Short mmCIF file of C-alpha atoms in Angstrom, two decimals:
data_model
loop_
_atom_site.label_atom_id
_atom_site.label_comp_id
_atom_site.label_asym_id
_atom_site.label_seq_id
_atom_site.Cartn_x
_atom_site.Cartn_y
_atom_site.Cartn_z
CA VAL A 1 -43.68 -121.84 -15.56
CA THR A 2 -43.87 -120.02 -18.63
CA GLU A 3 -40.56 -120.31 -20.10
CA ASP A 4 -38.09 -117.67 -20.55
CA PRO A 5 -38.26 -115.56 -24.78
CA HIS A 6 -34.76 -114.95 -24.18
CA PRO A 7 -31.72 -115.89 -25.74
CA ARG A 8 -34.00 -115.01 -29.28
CA ILE A 9 -31.08 -112.45 -30.75
CA LEU A 10 -28.49 -113.45 -33.39
CA LEU A 11 -28.76 -116.46 -30.99
CA THR A 12 -31.93 -118.79 -30.08
CA SER A 13 -32.72 -121.95 -27.00
CA ASP A 14 -35.53 -123.40 -29.89
CA PRO A 15 -34.55 -126.39 -31.51
CA HIS A 16 -37.39 -125.77 -34.09
CA SER A 17 -36.72 -122.09 -35.04
CA GLY A 18 -34.92 -123.01 -38.42
CA LEU A 19 -32.17 -120.70 -36.44
CA ARG A 20 -28.75 -121.08 -35.25
CA THR A 21 -28.69 -122.46 -31.59
CA ILE A 22 -27.33 -122.79 -29.14
CA HIS A 23 -26.13 -125.66 -29.23
CA ASP A 24 -25.39 -125.43 -32.75
CA LEU A 25 -22.98 -122.53 -31.81
CA THR A 26 -21.04 -124.84 -29.08
CA GLN A 27 -20.50 -127.69 -31.78
CA ALA A 28 -19.38 -125.26 -34.08
CA ILE A 29 -16.81 -123.87 -31.22
CA GLY A 30 -15.41 -128.01 -29.97
CA ARG A 31 -14.40 -128.16 -33.38
CA PRO A 32 -11.15 -126.77 -35.28
CA GLY A 33 -12.11 -123.87 -37.10
CA ILE A 34 -13.33 -119.84 -37.47
CA ALA A 35 -15.67 -120.51 -34.45
CA HIS A 36 -13.44 -122.03 -32.61
CA ASP A 37 -10.70 -120.11 -32.94
CA LEU A 38 -13.20 -116.89 -32.43
CA TRP A 39 -14.24 -118.53 -28.98
CA ARG A 40 -11.27 -119.17 -27.76
CA ALA A 41 -9.98 -115.12 -28.19
CA ILE A 42 -14.15 -114.25 -26.10
CA GLN A 43 -12.20 -115.98 -23.49
CA VAL A 44 -9.55 -114.28 -23.18
CA GLN A 45 -11.02 -111.69 -23.05
CA ALA A 46 -13.50 -112.56 -20.62
CA ASP A 47 -10.67 -114.17 -18.42
CA ASN A 48 -9.33 -110.73 -18.74
CA HIS A 49 -12.69 -108.61 -17.82
CA LEU A 50 -12.92 -111.24 -14.19
CA ARG A 51 -10.14 -109.31 -13.13
CA THR A 52 -10.56 -105.44 -14.46
CA ASP A 53 -12.48 -103.14 -12.74
CA PRO A 54 -15.50 -101.37 -15.51
CA ILE A 55 -14.95 -99.15 -17.48
CA ASP A 56 -15.61 -95.64 -17.06
CA VAL A 57 -14.88 -92.80 -19.06
CA TYR A 58 -11.64 -91.70 -17.59
CA THR A 59 -10.86 -94.78 -17.72
CA PRO A 60 -7.56 -94.97 -20.27
CA LEU A 61 -7.16 -97.02 -23.21
CA PRO A 62 -4.84 -97.50 -26.41
CA GLY A 63 -6.05 -94.50 -28.49
CA ARG A 64 -7.40 -91.99 -26.48
CA SER A 65 -6.72 -88.77 -26.60
CA PRO A 66 -4.91 -86.80 -23.62
CA ALA A 67 -8.34 -84.01 -24.56
CA ASP A 68 -10.80 -86.69 -24.38
CA LEU A 69 -9.66 -88.19 -20.82
CA GLU A 70 -9.39 -84.86 -19.37
CA LYS A 71 -12.80 -84.40 -20.20
CA GLY A 72 -14.35 -87.61 -19.68
CA ASN A 73 -15.56 -87.21 -23.61
CA ARG A 74 -17.70 -90.75 -24.51
CA GLU A 75 -15.77 -90.88 -27.64
CA TYR A 76 -15.99 -94.48 -29.73
CA ILE A 77 -13.00 -95.66 -28.07
CA VAL A 78 -14.60 -95.70 -24.90
CA VAL A 79 -17.99 -96.82 -25.86
CA ASN A 80 -16.41 -99.36 -28.00
CA ALA A 81 -14.65 -100.66 -25.30
CA ALA A 82 -17.59 -100.66 -23.16
CA GLY A 83 -19.96 -102.07 -25.44
CA GLN A 84 -17.50 -104.96 -26.08
CA ARG A 85 -16.95 -105.81 -22.60
CA VAL A 86 -20.74 -105.96 -22.06
CA LEU A 87 -21.06 -108.38 -25.02
CA VAL A 88 -18.07 -110.87 -25.00
CA SER A 89 -19.11 -111.04 -20.00
CA ALA A 90 -22.19 -111.88 -21.75
CA LEU A 91 -21.92 -114.56 -24.52
CA ALA A 92 -19.45 -116.10 -22.68
CA ALA A 93 -21.99 -116.18 -19.67
CA LEU A 94 -24.10 -117.32 -21.86
CA MET A 95 -22.29 -119.95 -23.71
CA THR A 96 -20.64 -121.49 -19.98
CA ASP A 97 -23.06 -121.09 -17.52
CA ASP A 98 -20.33 -119.50 -15.16
CA GLU A 99 -22.34 -117.01 -13.33
CA ARG A 100 -18.65 -115.05 -12.63
CA TYR A 101 -19.25 -113.82 -16.37
CA VAL A 102 -22.63 -112.96 -16.27
CA ASP A 103 -21.43 -110.62 -13.09
CA ALA A 104 -18.89 -109.39 -14.77
CA ALA A 105 -21.67 -107.95 -17.56
CA VAL A 106 -24.09 -106.48 -14.81
CA GLU A 107 -20.98 -104.21 -13.46
CA GLN A 108 -20.05 -103.00 -16.51
CA ILE A 109 -23.53 -103.09 -17.28
CA ASP A 110 -24.40 -100.92 -13.73
CA CYS A 111 -21.51 -98.76 -14.18
CA LEU A 112 -23.06 -97.55 -17.48
CA LEU A 113 -26.20 -96.70 -15.89
CA ASP A 114 -24.43 -95.07 -13.66
CA ALA A 115 -24.72 -91.22 -14.02
CA GLN A 116 -21.49 -90.28 -12.48
CA ALA A 117 -19.55 -92.96 -14.63
CA TRP A 118 -20.92 -92.54 -17.49
CA PRO A 119 -23.09 -88.38 -17.32
CA GLU A 120 -24.84 -89.20 -20.55
CA TRP A 121 -24.50 -91.79 -23.66
CA GLN A 122 -23.62 -89.30 -25.88
CA ASP A 123 -19.96 -87.61 -27.43
CA ILE A 124 -19.68 -84.06 -25.68
CA PHE A 125 -18.30 -83.01 -28.60
CA HIS A 126 -21.50 -83.71 -30.72
CA ARG A 127 -23.84 -82.88 -27.52
CA GLU A 128 -22.00 -78.97 -27.92
CA LYS A 129 -22.40 -78.65 -31.76
CA LEU A 130 -25.80 -81.05 -32.92
CA GLY A 131 -27.47 -80.23 -29.14
CA PHE A 132 -30.01 -82.77 -29.88
CA ASP A 133 -29.88 -85.24 -27.03
CA ALA A 134 -28.62 -88.87 -29.29
CA ASP A 135 -26.19 -89.71 -31.22
CA LEU A 136 -23.49 -92.48 -32.29
CA ARG A 137 -22.62 -93.60 -28.66
CA THR A 138 -26.31 -93.72 -28.26
CA GLY A 139 -26.79 -96.06 -30.43
CA GLN A 140 -23.89 -97.82 -29.35
CA LEU A 141 -24.92 -98.46 -26.04
CA VAL A 142 -28.69 -99.13 -26.58
CA ARG A 143 -27.77 -102.23 -29.19
CA ASP A 144 -24.59 -103.83 -27.22
CA ILE A 145 -26.19 -103.49 -24.10
CA SER A 146 -29.82 -104.45 -24.98
CA LEU A 147 -28.36 -107.58 -26.86
CA ALA A 148 -25.86 -108.28 -23.81
CA TYR A 149 -29.14 -108.41 -21.87
CA ASP A 150 -31.00 -110.96 -23.74
CA TRP A 151 -28.55 -113.21 -23.66
CA LEU A 152 -28.10 -112.73 -19.76
CA ALA A 153 -31.49 -112.16 -19.17
CA PRO A 154 -32.65 -116.27 -18.12
CA ARG A 155 -29.89 -115.59 -15.24
CA LEU A 156 -30.66 -112.26 -14.56
CA THR A 157 -33.07 -111.43 -11.18
CA LEU A 158 -36.18 -110.31 -11.61
CA THR A 159 -35.08 -107.01 -10.23
CA GLN A 160 -32.56 -107.02 -12.52
CA ARG A 161 -33.87 -106.96 -15.57
CA ALA A 162 -36.08 -104.56 -14.32
CA ARG A 163 -33.35 -101.81 -13.81
CA ILE A 164 -31.55 -102.86 -16.67
CA VAL A 165 -34.66 -101.79 -19.02
CA ALA A 166 -35.65 -99.56 -16.80
CA GLY A 167 -32.07 -98.14 -17.50
CA ILE A 168 -32.09 -98.52 -21.75
CA ASP A 169 -35.35 -96.59 -21.52
CA GLY A 170 -34.01 -93.54 -20.22
CA ARG A 171 -30.30 -93.19 -21.14
CA GLY A 172 -30.65 -94.37 -24.56
CA ILE A 173 -34.56 -94.63 -25.57
CA GLN A 174 -36.27 -91.97 -24.63
CA PRO A 175 -32.94 -89.46 -25.76
CA PHE A 176 -33.57 -90.96 -28.66
CA PHE A 177 -36.82 -90.15 -29.40
CA SER A 178 -35.86 -87.06 -27.86
CA ALA A 179 -34.08 -86.04 -30.30
CA VAL A 180 -36.76 -87.49 -33.81
CA ASP A 181 -39.43 -85.28 -32.10
CA ALA A 182 -36.53 -82.56 -32.61
CA GLY A 183 -35.39 -82.98 -36.19
CA ALA A 184 -32.13 -85.17 -36.04
CA TRP A 185 -30.56 -84.99 -39.36
CA TRP A 186 -29.13 -88.78 -39.08
CA VAL A 187 -32.81 -90.27 -39.63
CA GLU A 188 -33.21 -89.73 -43.26
CA ARG A 189 -29.44 -88.15 -44.17
CA MET A 190 -29.36 -91.83 -44.88
CA ASN A 191 -25.21 -92.85 -43.59
CA ASN A 192 -23.48 -94.54 -41.29
CA TRP A 193 -25.50 -92.47 -38.55
CA THR A 194 -28.57 -93.58 -39.37
CA THR A 195 -27.37 -97.61 -39.16
CA VAL A 196 -25.70 -96.98 -36.14
CA ILE A 197 -27.64 -94.99 -34.38
CA VAL A 198 -31.27 -96.04 -36.02
CA GLY A 199 -30.18 -99.80 -36.24
CA GLY A 200 -29.06 -99.71 -32.94
CA LEU A 201 -32.12 -98.72 -31.64
CA GLY A 202 -33.96 -101.34 -33.83
CA MET A 203 -32.08 -103.61 -32.77
CA GLY A 204 -32.62 -102.73 -29.04
CA GLY A 205 -36.37 -102.74 -29.39
CA MET A 206 -35.65 -106.60 -30.86
CA ALA A 207 -33.78 -107.69 -27.27
CA LEU A 208 -36.34 -105.72 -25.29
CA TRP A 209 -39.69 -106.73 -27.63
CA GLY A 210 -42.58 -107.75 -25.06
CA GLU A 211 -41.27 -105.38 -21.66
CA HIS A 212 -40.85 -102.33 -23.66
CA ASP A 213 -43.92 -100.15 -24.46
CA GLN A 214 -41.68 -98.82 -27.67
CA ALA A 215 -40.05 -101.60 -28.79
CA GLN A 216 -42.27 -101.78 -31.48
CA ARG A 217 -41.91 -97.95 -33.17
CA LEU A 218 -38.23 -99.03 -32.75
CA ILE A 219 -38.20 -101.86 -35.26
CA ASP A 220 -40.40 -99.81 -37.48
CA MET A 221 -38.63 -97.03 -37.98
CA ALA A 222 -35.54 -98.72 -37.89
CA THR A 223 -36.51 -101.54 -40.69
CA ARG A 224 -37.94 -99.09 -42.88
CA SER A 225 -34.54 -96.88 -42.35
CA MET A 226 -32.32 -99.87 -43.12
CA LYS A 227 -34.06 -100.89 -46.42
CA THR A 228 -34.07 -97.58 -47.22
CA TYR A 229 -30.29 -97.21 -46.97
CA LEU A 230 -29.72 -100.42 -48.95
CA ASP A 231 -30.74 -98.14 -51.96
CA HIS A 232 -27.56 -96.66 -51.79
CA TYR A 233 -25.11 -99.24 -53.23
CA GLY A 234 -24.95 -99.66 -56.59
CA PRO A 235 -26.51 -102.30 -58.97
CA ASP A 236 -22.57 -103.83 -58.94
CA GLY A 237 -22.40 -103.38 -55.36
CA GLU A 238 -21.00 -100.71 -55.23
CA PHE A 239 -20.92 -98.58 -52.31
CA ASN A 240 -21.34 -93.94 -52.12
CA GLU A 241 -18.60 -93.60 -49.17
CA ASN A 242 -15.24 -94.46 -49.39
CA PRO A 243 -13.59 -98.66 -48.72
CA SER A 244 -12.64 -97.03 -45.34
CA TYR A 245 -16.61 -95.76 -44.47
CA ALA A 246 -17.48 -98.95 -46.43
CA ASN A 247 -16.09 -100.75 -43.57
CA SER A 248 -19.91 -99.87 -42.27
CA SER A 249 -21.82 -101.51 -43.89
CA PHE A 250 -21.80 -104.49 -41.41
CA LEU A 251 -24.39 -102.56 -39.87
CA PRO A 252 -26.98 -103.26 -41.92
CA VAL A 253 -25.91 -106.89 -42.09
CA LEU A 254 -25.76 -106.82 -38.53
CA TYR A 255 -29.29 -105.36 -37.85
CA PHE A 256 -30.86 -107.50 -40.92
CA HIS A 257 -29.46 -111.09 -39.29
CA ALA A 258 -30.57 -109.86 -35.96
CA LEU A 259 -34.23 -109.61 -37.50
CA ARG A 260 -34.20 -112.88 -39.25
CA TYR A 261 -34.48 -114.16 -35.73
CA HIS A 262 -36.74 -111.70 -34.34
CA GLU A 263 -39.01 -112.49 -36.91
CA GLY A 264 -38.01 -116.54 -37.17
CA GLN A 265 -36.88 -115.98 -40.56
CA ALA A 266 -35.08 -119.19 -41.54
CA GLY A 267 -32.04 -119.34 -44.56
CA VAL A 268 -30.58 -115.58 -45.42
CA SER A 269 -32.79 -112.97 -45.56
CA PRO A 270 -33.07 -110.86 -48.60
CA GLU A 271 -31.62 -107.86 -47.74
CA ILE A 272 -28.40 -109.48 -46.83
CA GLN A 273 -28.79 -111.45 -50.16
CA THR A 274 -28.31 -108.27 -51.68
CA LEU A 275 -25.05 -106.76 -50.37
CA ARG A 276 -22.86 -109.72 -50.82
CA ASN A 277 -21.87 -108.06 -54.30
CA HIS A 278 -20.84 -104.72 -52.04
CA CYS A 279 -18.06 -107.46 -50.58
CA ILE A 280 -16.23 -108.12 -53.60
CA TRP A 281 -16.42 -104.27 -55.04
CA CYS A 282 -14.13 -104.07 -51.30
CA MET A 283 -12.05 -106.63 -52.22
CA TYR A 284 -11.78 -104.29 -56.02
CA ALA A 285 -10.93 -100.84 -54.06
CA THR A 286 -7.99 -103.07 -51.69
CA THR A 287 -4.86 -103.61 -53.73
CA PRO A 288 -1.75 -104.91 -51.92
CA PRO A 289 0.03 -104.48 -49.78
CA GLY A 290 -3.24 -103.46 -47.92
CA HIS A 291 -3.80 -100.20 -49.81
CA LEU A 292 -7.25 -98.85 -49.76
CA VAL A 293 -8.84 -96.94 -53.18
CA SER A 294 -8.55 -92.99 -52.61
CA PHE A 295 -11.44 -91.19 -53.24
CA GLY A 296 -13.62 -89.39 -50.43
CA ASP A 297 -18.04 -89.51 -50.53
CA GLY A 298 -19.49 -89.45 -53.87
CA GLY A 299 -22.93 -88.51 -54.80
CA PRO A 300 -24.84 -87.54 -57.71
CA LYS A 301 -23.53 -84.01 -57.37
CA TYR A 302 -20.13 -85.19 -56.92
CA PRO A 303 -19.67 -88.78 -58.17
CA HIS A 304 -15.69 -88.69 -58.39
#
């Protein structure tokens, strides 16, 4: 019997990889500390998902506008909630071997693959204004579902695995390539759209590597873009957008952390090391009690 290559992104079962293993995480959450506290919060969420219905485009959630609810819009709030529901359930399944969490994750994934519950993995208004077949929501959902798939795969049937991979392809990967072929501006513009969409599809490629024939193309394209994106940080970690948007810097950190697992790199990657000064810049751009230094997007033509 061939050993399943999953999980391999952000966690691994290989004790010889030099990367964080499931065993390492199990030990960390078993003793007092940040990992323990985060795990307790994740367990509460995962248990709640066992008692609630999957999220669809009409699910009322805090912060959703009446207009978005009426239209069933795929705006950030509902897409993030659905993605987090999948990830939380998948991680709980990975760490506990409890089939209930597997079922909850698969139920939400199947809902996201259902064209009636989720007509498109894209914001209605982005579709109307930009006309491309992919947007921020495509990147979010491909990233989250693919990562969850990596964690769930050993516990899924072959039929479930094939259905999920085909669904990610049809609802996310092919629309992405269609948008790229149509000249989508976010491929080269180097802002948070690039990191969410191109980076998200790259993480999808890592999770589906060996199971999707375009996975390596996604990884190569995303890695090239994400490395170019790092050039937009200054030598002292300064960012060309305001401190609120600087929060999106977690996206290149997440991407290069995932890439480290995909490529089997032990230790902190050089790309993440370059972002350490950015953390200090963010602290200097914040003043007590939690106020942010106020400025807009910066650049060579508008530096102030």
